[in-house]
Coordinates of C-alpha atoms in Angstrom, one line a residue:
M1 CA 12.5 6.2 -35.8
T2 CA 15.2 4.9 -33.5
N3 CA 14.3 2.7 -30.5
R4 CA 17.0 4.3 -28.5
N5 CA 15.9 6.0 -25.3
K6 CA 17.3 9.5 -25.3
Y7 CA 17.0 13.2 -24.4
E8 CA 15.1 15.0 -27.2
D9 CA 16.0 18.3 -28.6
P10 CA 14.6 21.0 -26.3
I11 CA 11.4 22.8 -27.4
T12 CA 9.5 25.9 -26.4
I13 CA 6.7 26.0 -23.9
A14 CA 4.4 27.1 -26.8
E15 CA 5.3 23.9 -28.7
A16 CA 4.7 21.8 -25.6
I17 CA 1.2 23.4 -25.2
G18 CA 0.6 22.7 -28.9
N19 CA 1.4 19.0 -28.4
I20 CA -1.0 18.9 -25.5
D21 CA -3.8 20.6 -27.4
S22 CA -3.4 18.4 -30.4
R23 CA -3.3 15.3 -28.2
R24 CA 0.2 14.3 -29.1
Y25 CA 0.9 14.4 -25.3
L26 CA -1.5 12.2 -23.2
L27 CA -1.5 11.0 -19.6
P28 CA -1.2 7.3 -18.6
G29 CA -3.5 5.7 -16.0
I30 CA -0.7 5.7 -13.5
Q31 CA -0.9 9.4 -13.0
R32 CA -2.9 10.9 -10.1
H33 CA -5.3 13.8 -10.2
F34 CA -4.2 17.3 -10.9
V35 CA -3.7 19.0 -7.4
W36 CA -2.0 22.3 -7.9
D37 CA -3.8 25.5 -6.7
T38 CA -3.8 28.9 -8.4
E39 CA -1.0 30.2 -6.2
R40 CA 1.3 27.4 -7.2
I41 CA 0.6 27.9 -10.9
E42 CA 1.3 31.6 -10.4
R43 CA 4.6 30.7 -8.8
L44 CA 5.5 28.4 -11.7
F45 CA 5.0 31.3 -14.2
D46 CA 7.0 33.6 -12.1
S47 CA 9.9 31.0 -12.0
I48 CA 9.7 30.8 -15.8
M49 CA 9.9 34.5 -16.2
R50 CA 13.0 34.6 -14.0
D51 CA 14.7 31.9 -16.1
Y52 CA 14.6 29.3 -13.4
P53 CA 14.8 25.7 -14.7
I54 CA 11.5 23.7 -14.5
N55 CA 13.2 20.3 -14.6
T56 CA 13.2 17.6 -17.2
F57 CA 10.0 16.0 -18.4
M58 CA 9.8 12.3 -19.0
L59 CA 7.8 10.9 -22.0
W60 CA 6.9 7.4 -23.0
H61 CA 6.5 7.2 -26.8
I62 CA 3.7 4.8 -27.5
T63 CA 3.8 2.9 -30.7
D64 CA 2.6 -0.6 -29.7
P65 CA -1.0 -1.3 -30.8
G66 CA -1.4 -3.7 -27.9
I67 CA -0.5 -1.0 -25.3
K68 CA -2.8 1.5 -27.0
E69 CA -5.7 -1.0 -26.9
S70 CA -5.2 -2.5 -23.4
Y71 CA -4.6 0.6 -21.3
R72 CA -6.5 3.9 -20.8
F73 CA -4.9 7.2 -21.5
Y74 CA -6.3 10.6 -20.6
D75 CA -6.5 14.1 -22.0
F76 CA -4.9 17.0 -20.1
I77 CA -7.3 19.2 -18.1
C78 CA -7.7 22.6 -19.8
D79 CA -10.5 24.1 -17.7
F80 CA -10.3 23.1 -14.0
K81 CA -13.1 23.5 -11.5
E82 CA -12.8 22.9 -7.8
S83 CA -15.3 20.5 -6.2
R84 CA -15.9 18.7 -2.9
S85 CA -14.0 15.7 -4.2
G86 CA -11.0 17.7 -5.3
G87 CA -11.9 19.0 -8.7
T88 CA -12.1 18.3 -12.4
T89 CA -10.7 14.9 -13.4
N90 CA -9.1 14.0 -16.6
Q91 CA -11.3 12.7 -19.4
I92 CA -10.6 9.3 -21.0
H93 CA -9.0 9.9 -24.4
N94 CA -10.8 8.4 -27.4
K95 CA -8.0 6.5 -29.1
A96 CA -10.0 5.6 -32.2
G97 CA -7.6 6.0 -35.1
Q98 CA -4.9 7.4 -32.7
S99 CA -1.5 7.6 -34.2
D100 CA 1.6 7.2 -32.1
F101 CA 1.8 9.6 -29.1
D102 CA 3.8 10.5 -26.0
A103 CA 2.5 9.5 -22.6
V104 CA 3.8 11.9 -19.9
I105 CA 5.1 9.8 -17.0
D106 CA 6.8 12.7 -15.1
G107 CA 5.7 16.3 -15.4
Q108 CA 1.9 16.1 -15.3
Q109 CA 1.4 18.8 -12.7
R110 CA 3.7 21.3 -14.4
L111 CA 2.4 20.7 -17.9
T112 CA -1.2 20.9 -16.8
S113 CA -0.5 24.1 -15.0
L114 CA 1.1 25.6 -18.2
Y115 CA -1.9 24.4 -20.2
I116 CA -4.4 25.9 -17.8
G117 CA -2.5 29.2 -17.6
L118 CA -2.0 29.6 -21.3
L119 CA -5.2 28.2 -22.9
G120 CA -7.6 27.3 -20.0
S121 CA -9.2 28.5 -16.8
Y122 CA -9.4 27.8 -13.1
T123 CA -12.8 27.9 -11.5
V124 CA -12.5 28.4 -7.7
H125 CA -15.0 27.8 -5.0
M126 CA -15.6 30.8 -2.8
K127 CA -15.0 30.1 0.9
N128 CA -18.1 29.6 3.2
K129 CA -20.4 29.2 0.2
S130 CA -22.6 26.3 -0.8
W131 CA -21.0 23.7 -3.1
D132 CA -24.3 23.2 -4.7
K133 CA -24.9 26.6 -6.2
T134 CA -23.3 27.9 -9.4
T135 CA -23.1 31.4 -7.8
S136 CA -20.6 30.0 -5.3
F137 CA -17.9 29.6 -8.1
T138 CA -15.8 32.1 -10.0
K139 CA -14.1 31.3 -13.3
R140 CA -10.7 32.9 -13.6
R141 CA -8.0 33.1 -16.2
L142 CA -4.3 33.9 -15.7
Y143 CA -3.1 37.5 -16.2
L144 CA 0.2 39.3 -15.9
N145 CA 0.3 42.9 -14.7
L146 CA 2.7 44.5 -17.1
M147 CA 2.9 47.7 -15.1
K148 CA 3.7 46.3 -11.7
E149 CA 5.9 43.8 -9.9
A150 CA 4.4 41.3 -7.5
E151 CA 3.6 42.4 -3.9
P152 CA 6.4 41.6 -1.5
N153 CA 5.7 38.2 0.1
E154 CA 7.5 35.2 1.7
D155 CA 7.6 33.4 -1.7
G156 CA 9.8 36.2 -3.1
L157 CA 7.7 36.6 -6.3
V158 CA 8.9 39.2 -8.8
Y159 CA 6.2 39.2 -11.5
D160 CA 2.5 39.9 -10.7
F161 CA 0.7 36.9 -12.1
K162 CA -2.9 36.5 -11.0
F163 CA -5.9 34.4 -11.8
R164 CA -8.6 37.0 -12.3
E165 CA -12.2 37.2 -13.6
P166 CA -12.2 38.4 -17.2
S167 CA -13.6 42.0 -17.3
A168 CA -13.9 45.0 -19.5
D169 CA -10.7 46.3 -18.0
D170 CA -8.6 43.6 -19.7
E171 CA -5.9 45.1 -21.9
T172 CA -6.7 48.5 -20.6
L173 CA -4.5 50.8 -18.5
V174 CA -6.6 51.4 -15.4
D175 CA -5.3 52.8 -12.1
G176 CA -1.7 52.2 -13.1
N177 CA -2.3 48.4 -13.9
Y178 CA -2.4 46.7 -17.2
W179 CA -3.6 43.1 -16.9
F180 CA -2.5 41.1 -19.9
P181 CA -4.2 37.8 -20.6
V182 CA -1.2 35.4 -20.5
G183 CA -2.6 33.1 -23.2
R184 CA -2.7 36.0 -25.6
I185 CA 1.0 35.7 -26.0
L186 CA 0.5 32.6 -28.1
S187 CA -1.2 34.6 -30.8
I188 CA 1.6 37.3 -31.0
A189 CA 3.7 35.6 -33.6
G190 CA 6.2 37.4 -35.9
L191 CA 9.6 37.1 -37.4
G192 CA 11.3 39.5 -35.0
E193 CA 13.1 38.7 -31.8
N194 CA 9.9 39.6 -29.8
G195 CA 7.4 38.5 -32.3
D196 CA 4.8 41.3 -32.8
T197 CA 4.9 42.5 -29.3
D198 CA 6.0 46.0 -30.5
D199 CA 3.0 46.2 -32.7
Y200 CA 0.8 45.0 -29.9
A201 CA 2.3 47.6 -27.5
T202 CA 1.7 50.4 -30.1
E203 CA -1.9 49.2 -30.8
H204 CA -2.8 49.2 -27.1
N205 CA -0.9 52.4 -26.2
L206 CA 1.3 50.6 -23.7
P207 CA 3.8 52.7 -21.8
K208 CA 7.5 52.0 -22.3
E209 CA 7.8 50.2 -19.0
A210 CA 5.2 47.7 -20.0
K211 CA 7.1 46.5 -23.1
K212 CA 9.9 44.9 -21.2
P213 CA 7.8 42.3 -19.3
L214 CA 5.7 41.7 -22.4
N215 CA 8.8 41.0 -24.4
K216 CA 10.1 38.8 -21.6
L217 CA 6.8 36.8 -21.5
Y218 CA 7.0 36.2 -25.3
K219 CA 10.6 35.2 -25.0
V220 CA 10.1 32.6 -22.2
I221 CA 6.9 31.1 -23.8
C222 CA 7.5 31.3 -27.5
S223 CA 11.2 31.6 -28.0
D224 CA 13.3 30.0 -25.3
L225 CA 14.0 26.3 -25.7
S226 CA 13.2 25.5 -22.0
I227 CA 11.3 22.3 -22.2
V228 CA 13.7 19.3 -22.0
C229 CA 12.2 15.9 -22.4
Y230 CA 13.7 12.4 -21.9
R231 CA 11.8 10.0 -24.2
Q232 CA 11.5 6.3 -23.4
N233 CA 10.9 4.4 -26.6
D234 CA 10.9 0.9 -25.2
Q235 CA 7.4 -0.7 -25.5
D236 CA 7.9 -2.5 -22.1
A237 CA 5.1 -1.3 -19.8
D238 CA 6.7 -2.7 -16.7
K239 CA 10.1 -1.0 -17.4
V240 CA 8.3 2.3 -17.7
L241 CA 6.4 1.6 -14.5
D242 CA 9.7 1.0 -12.7
I243 CA 11.1 4.2 -14.1
F244 CA 8.0 6.1 -13.0
T245 CA 8.3 4.6 -9.5
R246 CA 12.0 5.7 -9.2
T247 CA 11.8 9.1 -10.7
N248 CA 8.4 10.6 -10.0
S249 CA 8.9 13.6 -7.9
G250 CA 5.4 15.1 -7.5
G251 CA 3.8 15.0 -4.1
V252 CA 4.0 11.9 -1.9
P253 CA 6.2 9.2 -3.4
L254 CA 4.2 6.3 -4.9
N255 CA 5.2 2.7 -4.6
K256 CA 4.6 0.1 -7.4
S257 CA 1.3 -1.2 -5.9
D258 CA -0.1 2.4 -5.8
L259 CA 0.6 2.7 -9.5
I260 CA -0.9 -0.7 -10.2
M261 CA -4.0 0.4 -8.4
A262 CA -4.1 3.5 -10.5
I263 CA -3.9 1.5 -13.6
A264 CA -6.6 -0.9 -12.4
T265 CA -8.8 2.1 -11.5
S266 CA -8.4 3.5 -15.0
N267 CA -10.1 0.3 -16.2
W268 CA -12.7 0.0 -13.4
Q269 CA -13.5 3.2 -11.7
D270 CA -15.2 1.6 -8.7
I271 CA -12.3 -0.6 -7.7
R272 CA -10.6 2.0 -5.4
E273 CA -13.8 2.6 -3.4
K274 CA -14.6 -1.1 -3.2
T275 CA -11.1 -1.9 -2.0
E276 CA -11.2 0.8 0.6
T277 CA -14.6 -0.5 1.8
L278 CA -13.3 -4.1 2.1
V279 CA -10.2 -2.9 4.0
Q280 CA -12.4 -1.1 6.4
D281 CA -14.9 -4.0 6.8
V282 CA -12.1 -6.5 7.6
W283 CA -10.6 -4.1 10.2
E284 CA -13.9 -3.5 11.9
N285 CA -15.0 -7.1 11.9
T286 CA -11.7 -8.9 12.7
G287 CA -9.1 -6.3 13.8
F288 CA -6.8 -7.3 10.9
A289 CA -5.2 -4.5 8.9
I290 CA -5.0 -5.3 5.2
S291 CA -4.2 -3.1 2.2
G292 CA -5.1 -2.6 -1.4
D293 CA -1.9 -4.4 -2.6
F294 CA -2.8 -7.4 -0.4
I295 CA -6.2 -7.5 -2.1
L296 CA -4.7 -7.2 -5.6
K297 CA -2.1 -9.9 -4.8
S298 CA -4.8 -12.2 -3.5
F299 CA -6.7 -11.7 -6.8
L300 CA -3.7 -12.7 -8.8
V301 CA -3.0 -15.8 -6.7
V302 CA -6.6 -16.9 -6.7
Y303 CA -7.8 -16.1 -10.2
S304 CA -4.7 -15.5 -12.4
P305 CA -2.0 -17.8 -10.9
G306 CA 0.1 -18.0 -14.1
D307 CA 2.0 -14.8 -13.3
I308 CA 1.3 -13.2 -9.9
R309 CA 3.9 -10.4 -10.1
F310 CA 2.8 -6.7 -9.8
K311 CA 3.1 -6.1 -13.5
V312 CA 1.3 -3.7 -15.8
G313 CA 0.3 -6.6 -18.0
N314 CA -1.5 -8.3 -15.2
F315 CA -3.9 -5.4 -14.7
G316 CA -4.9 -4.6 -18.3
R317 CA -8.5 -4.4 -19.3
P318 CA -9.2 -8.1 -19.6
Q319 CA -7.6 -8.9 -16.1
V320 CA -9.5 -6.0 -14.4
E321 CA -12.7 -7.2 -16.0
K322 CA -12.1 -10.6 -14.4
L323 CA -11.5 -8.9 -11.1
R324 CA -14.8 -7.0 -11.5
E325 CA -16.6 -10.3 -12.4
H326 CA -15.2 -12.1 -9.3
W327 CA -15.1 -9.2 -6.9
D328 CA -18.1 -10.3 -4.7
E329 CA -16.6 -13.8 -4.2
L330 CA -13.1 -12.5 -3.6
A331 CA -14.4 -10.0 -1.0
G332 CA -16.4 -12.8 0.7
V333 CA -13.4 -15.2 0.8
I334 CA -11.0 -12.5 2.2
S335 CA -13.5 -11.5 4.9
N336 CA -14.3 -15.0 6.0
T337 CA -10.6 -16.0 6.0
F338 CA -9.8 -13.3 8.5
L339 CA -12.9 -14.2 10.6
F340 CA -11.5 -17.8 10.7
L341 CA -8.1 -16.5 11.8
K342 CA -9.8 -14.3 14.5
N343 CA -11.8 -17.3 15.7
Q344 CA -8.6 -19.3 16.0
N345 CA -7.1 -16.7 18.3
F346 CA -4.8 -15.1 15.7
S347 CA -4.6 -11.3 15.8
D348 CA -3.1 -8.6 13.6
D349 CA 0.1 -8.2 15.7
L350 CA 0.5 -12.0 15.9
F351 CA 0.1 -12.4 12.1
R352 CA 3.5 -11.0 11.3
A353 CA 3.5 -11.9 7.6
K354 CA 0.1 -10.9 6.1
Y355 CA 0.8 -12.6 2.8
A356 CA 0.7 -15.9 4.7
A357 CA -3.1 -15.5 4.6
I358 CA -3.2 -15.6 0.7
P359 CA -2.6 -19.3 0.3
L360 CA -5.4 -19.9 2.8
I361 CA -7.6 -17.5 0.9
Y362 CA -7.0 -19.6 -2.2
Y363 CA -7.6 -22.9 -0.3
F364 CA -11.0 -21.6 1.0
Q365 CA -12.0 -20.3 -2.5
K366 CA -10.9 -23.5 -4.3
T367 CA -12.8 -25.7 -1.9
G368 CA -15.8 -23.4 -1.3
L369 CA -15.1 -23.8 2.4
Y370 CA -15.0 -20.0 2.9
Q371 CA -18.7 -20.1 3.3
S372 CA -18.4 -22.1 6.5
A373 CA -14.8 -21.3 7.6
A374 CA -16.0 -18.7 10.1
K375 CA -18.6 -21.0 11.7
T376 CA -17.9 -22.7 15.1
T377 CA -18.7 -26.1 13.5
F378 CA -15.9 -25.9 11.0
S379 CA -13.7 -29.0 10.6
A380 CA -11.4 -29.4 13.6
D381 CA -8.9 -31.6 11.5
I382 CA -8.6 -29.0 8.8
T383 CA -8.3 -26.2 11.4
A384 CA -5.5 -28.1 13.2
D385 CA -3.5 -28.5 10.0
I386 CA -3.9 -24.8 9.1
V387 CA -2.8 -23.7 12.6
R388 CA 0.2 -26.0 12.4
W389 CA 1.2 -24.7 9.0
L390 CA 0.8 -21.0 9.9
T391 CA 2.5 -21.1 13.3
I392 CA 5.5 -23.1 12.0
S393 CA 5.7 -20.8 9.0
F394 CA 6.0 -17.8 11.4
L395 CA 8.5 -19.6 13.6
K396 CA 10.7 -20.4 10.7
G397 CA 10.3 -17.1 8.9
I398 CA 9.0 -18.8 5.8
F399 CA 7.4 -15.6 4.4
G400 CA 10.5 -13.4 4.8
G401 CA 11.9 -11.7 1.8
Q402 CA 10.4 -12.0 -1.7
T403 CA 7.3 -14.0 -1.7
D404 CA 6.0 -14.3 -5.3
A405 CA 7.7 -17.6 -6.1
L406 CA 6.6 -18.9 -2.6
L407 CA 3.0 -18.0 -3.2
K408 CA 3.0 -19.5 -6.6
R409 CA 4.4 -22.8 -5.3
L410 CA 2.0 -22.9 -2.4
H411 CA -0.9 -22.3 -4.9
D412 CA 0.2 -25.2 -7.0
I413 CA 0.5 -27.6 -4.0
I414 CA -3.0 -26.6 -2.8
E415 CA -4.3 -26.9 -6.3
Q416 CA -3.0 -30.5 -6.6
H417 CA -3.5 -31.8 -3.0
G418 CA -6.1 -29.6 -1.3
D419 CA -9.8 -30.5 -1.1
A420 CA -12.8 -29.9 1.1
R421 CA -11.6 -32.7 3.5
H422 CA -7.9 -32.0 3.6
F423 CA -5.6 -29.0 3.9
P424 CA -2.2 -30.2 2.5
F425 CA 0.1 -29.3 5.4
K426 CA 2.2 -32.5 5.1
E427 CA 2.5 -32.0 1.3
I428 CA 3.7 -28.5 1.8
V429 CA 6.3 -29.7 4.3
A430 CA 7.5 -32.4 1.9
E431 CA 7.6 -30.1 -1.1
F432 CA 9.9 -27.6 0.6
R433 CA 12.2 -30.1 2.2
G434 CA 15.8 -29.3 1.3
T435 CA 15.0 -25.7 0.1
N436 CA 15.8 -22.4 1.8
R437 CA 12.2 -22.3 3.0
N438 CA 12.1 -25.7 4.6
Y439 CA 9.9 -26.5 7.5
A440 CA 12.4 -28.7 9.3
V441 CA 13.0 -28.0 13.0
D442 CA 16.5 -29.1 14.1
D443 CA 17.9 -29.4 17.7
D444 CA 19.4 -25.9 17.7
L445 CA 16.1 -24.3 16.8
L446 CA 14.3 -26.5 19.3
D447 CA 16.7 -25.4 22.1
Q448 CA 16.1 -21.8 21.0
I449 CA 12.3 -22.3 21.0
L450 CA 12.3 -23.9 24.5
D451 CA 14.2 -20.8 25.9
Y452 CA 11.5 -18.3 24.6
R453 CA 10.2 -16.2 27.5
Y454 CA 6.8 -14.8 28.5
G455 CA 5.4 -12.0 26.4
K456 CA 7.7 -12.5 23.4
Q457 CA 6.1 -12.7 19.9
E458 CA 7.8 -16.0 19.2
T459 CA 6.4 -17.4 22.5
K460 CA 2.9 -16.7 21.3
Y461 CA 3.5 -18.8 18.2
V462 CA 4.8 -21.8 20.1
L463 CA 1.9 -21.7 22.6
R464 CA -0.6 -21.3 19.7
L465 CA 1.0 -24.4 18.2
L466 CA 0.6 -26.3 21.4
Q467 CA -3.0 -25.3 21.9
G468 CA -4.2 -26.6 18.5
V469 CA -7.8 -25.9 17.7
V470 CA -9.4 -23.4 20.1
D471 CA -13.0 -22.5 20.9
P472 CA -14.0 -19.5 18.7
G473 CA -16.2 -18.3 21.5
L474 CA -13.4 -17.9 24.0
I475 CA -10.5 -15.6 24.5
Y476 CA -7.1 -17.0 25.4
E477 CA -4.1 -15.5 27.2
Q478 CA -0.6 -16.7 27.9
D479 CA 0.2 -17.2 31.5
H480 CA 2.4 -19.1 33.9
L481 CA 1.3 -22.6 35.0
H482 CA 3.2 -22.5 38.3
P483 CA 2.4 -18.9 39.3
K484 CA 5.0 -16.2 38.8
S485 CA 4.5 -14.8 42.3
V486 CA 5.9 -17.9 44.0
F487 CA 9.2 -17.6 42.2
L488 CA 9.7 -14.0 43.4
D489 CA 9.3 -15.1 47.0
E490 CA 12.7 -16.4 48.1
K491 CA 11.4 -17.3 51.5
K492 CA 8.6 -19.5 50.0
L493 CA 11.2 -21.1 47.7
R494 CA 13.5 -21.9 50.6
E495 CA 10.6 -23.5 52.5
T496 CA 9.7 -25.6 49.4
F497 CA 13.1 -26.7 48.1
T498 CA 15.4 -28.3 50.6
D499 CA 17.8 -29.4 47.9
E500 CA 20.1 -26.6 46.8
K501 CA 20.1 -27.6 43.1
D502 CA 16.3 -27.7 43.0
F503 CA 16.2 -24.3 44.7
E504 CA 18.6 -22.7 42.2
F505 CA 16.7 -24.3 39.3
A506 CA 13.4 -22.9 40.6
K507 CA 14.9 -19.4 41.2
D508 CA 16.3 -19.2 37.7
K509 CA 14.0 -17.0 35.6
A510 CA 15.1 -18.9 32.5
N511 CA 13.1 -21.9 33.9
W512 CA 10.0 -20.5 35.4
D513 CA 9.4 -17.7 32.8
S514 CA 10.1 -19.9 29.7
I515 CA 7.9 -21.9 27.3
A516 CA 8.1 -24.9 29.7
N517 CA 6.1 -23.1 32.4
L518 CA 3.7 -21.2 30.0
Q519 CA 0.4 -22.1 28.4
L520 CA -2.5 -20.4 26.6
L521 CA -5.3 -20.3 29.2
E522 CA -8.9 -19.4 28.6
K523 CA -9.3 -15.8 29.9
I524 CA -12.0 -16.4 32.5
S525 CA -10.2 -19.5 33.8
N526 CA -6.9 -17.6 33.9
I527 CA -8.5 -14.8 36.0
N528 CA -9.9 -17.4 38.4
K529 CA -6.5 -19.1 38.6
S530 CA -4.6 -15.9 39.5
D531 CA -1.8 -17.0 42.0
M532 CA -3.4 -20.3 42.8
S533 CA -0.9 -23.2 42.8
L534 CA -0.9 -25.4 39.7
V535 CA -1.9 -28.6 41.6
E536 CA -4.9 -26.8 43.3
W537 CA -6.1 -25.2 40.1
A538 CA -5.8 -28.5 38.1
S539 CA -8.1 -30.1 40.7
K540 CA -10.9 -27.6 40.1
P541 CA -13.9 -28.7 38.0
N542 CA -13.8 -28.0 34.2
T543 CA -10.0 -27.2 34.3
S544 CA -8.0 -28.7 31.5
T545 CA -5.5 -31.2 32.7
N546 CA -3.6 -31.3 29.4
F547 CA -0.4 -29.7 30.4
Y548 CA 1.8 -31.6 27.8
V549 CA 3.5 -33.7 30.4
P550 CA 3.4 -37.6 30.7
E551 CA 0.5 -39.0 32.7
G552 CA 1.4 -39.2 36.4
T553 CA 3.8 -36.2 36.3
S554 CA 3.6 -34.4 39.6
L555 CA 2.1 -30.9 39.5
E556 CA 3.3 -30.1 43.0
L557 CA 5.6 -27.1 43.3
K558 CA 8.3 -29.2 45.1
D559 CA 8.6 -31.3 41.9
F560 CA 9.0 -28.2 39.7
R561 CA 12.3 -29.3 38.2
V562 CA 10.9 -32.7 37.1
F563 CA 7.8 -31.0 35.7
I564 CA 9.9 -28.5 33.6
E565 CA 12.2 -31.2 32.3
E566 CA 9.3 -33.5 31.3
R567 CA 7.4 -30.6 29.7
R568 CA 10.4 -29.5 27.7
N569 CA 10.8 -33.1 26.4
A570 CA 7.1 -33.2 25.5
I571 CA 7.1 -29.9 23.7
R572 CA 10.3 -30.9 21.8
K573 CA 8.6 -34.1 20.7
M574 CA 5.3 -32.4 19.8
I575 CA 7.0 -29.8 17.5
R576 CA 9.2 -32.5 15.8
E577 CA 6.1 -34.6 15.1
A578 CA 4.2 -31.6 13.7
V579 CA 6.6 -31.4 10.8
A580 CA 7.5 -35.1 10.5
L581 CA 6.6 -36.8 7.3

């Protein structure tokens, strides 16, 4: 057989159903549950009877023994039953002795609907009835009324397909209706153009008008070559995953991480529920929003760092078994890492690149420090280096763009240099020097940083960098040191500044509303400060006097220009030193 990917010769619907029933067509783990209701299946059969195209199906021809062994494949659903959780799920296919087969990567909903309509059943739950009683369900099969067109409705149906309970009236002309079991058409086989439909019509005393839709049904199911399949013969699972991501048209579009989660779920059924629980717990306990793909990426970096890409091969049965084995530890590390970040006054909106937490997760797991990272007694030195690394990473946009190579490199640096007494911030800075993700802060960036204004996201990062380690029991807010209100009172400014240049300097919002006049202040202390002058507030008991200006710098409003110039110089020096080797 050729390895060339190609469109196959078209086949009939009956042949496609035979391929499903004989397990020559299977479903890969990336597929979601069957979700079509009876009305949608009825519309599909109406479309087929009206010669509407039902679009191309995409198949992946599986010949590689490794793929057959490593990944789960599923049988199609023949008899569907509604349930609280959605309904019957696909059964895992027993691949023992399995020859080569085709995995359906686009067309599951349509093919399952055809299979149910022709060979299976659809058991519906009756409204307002208990889900726990068998009497609340009705098993139905698909019928076509050969004597009547569909009732006029907004869907514009022409043929009267209905899922009905089988009864003694089947194949009997009653009250002008003749309900023909649609699956019966598969057994009407003959050499003529319409198979043996003429013999069937004679045997069942069908009126002349019933023969036309019966012949049409035979034609579209057993004669027309309406199933067109594109077959992918490459045995490259990741290429197929990429094709599926780009072409799948059913329901809400899936991204690659959704599909990876589906593959992982096929090998460990509990992973989705456990992931959702961890996501919810982190949100409730820390206010950080993480996702399933964040958790899966963290797993790869921490436990399988050789290749951390979202690839099918990274979530086969052996890898997912490793995830199952280490799940409790991974969940604990992730939870405590975000508690640590919360304690250090980071928040979800301030943590602009969530993947920046993954190297930290690896560091805490490698050293075992995750067990104490959320405690108030955690090492101040390690915390200071982590805060410096994170804030400068955000200021420099280190985690922008593709991050797999970055995460792998950070993993390796932490692996080599990190230990329970040291977070390798300096080693990270040195390793990335001269690259497009370098941590160097030049004069142009420093000038830009010093012009950041109150309330901006970037301002929060700089103030967080200046603050260093914070008390986990306190809440901090950014505010003006010399109060904002005084700069909005021109009369007060005129009284304070007799020199015109000093007056214009103080009046300029770029000076009093910038980094040089801002600081993170403990919330209660900030409330007490209110519009109090800086010099008065600094003289109060228990007020921090570390305003990042040289000792002896005046805090009087009249010396505002000198204060700002000294503070700009101090901040410039502090940031430079933070990334100096």
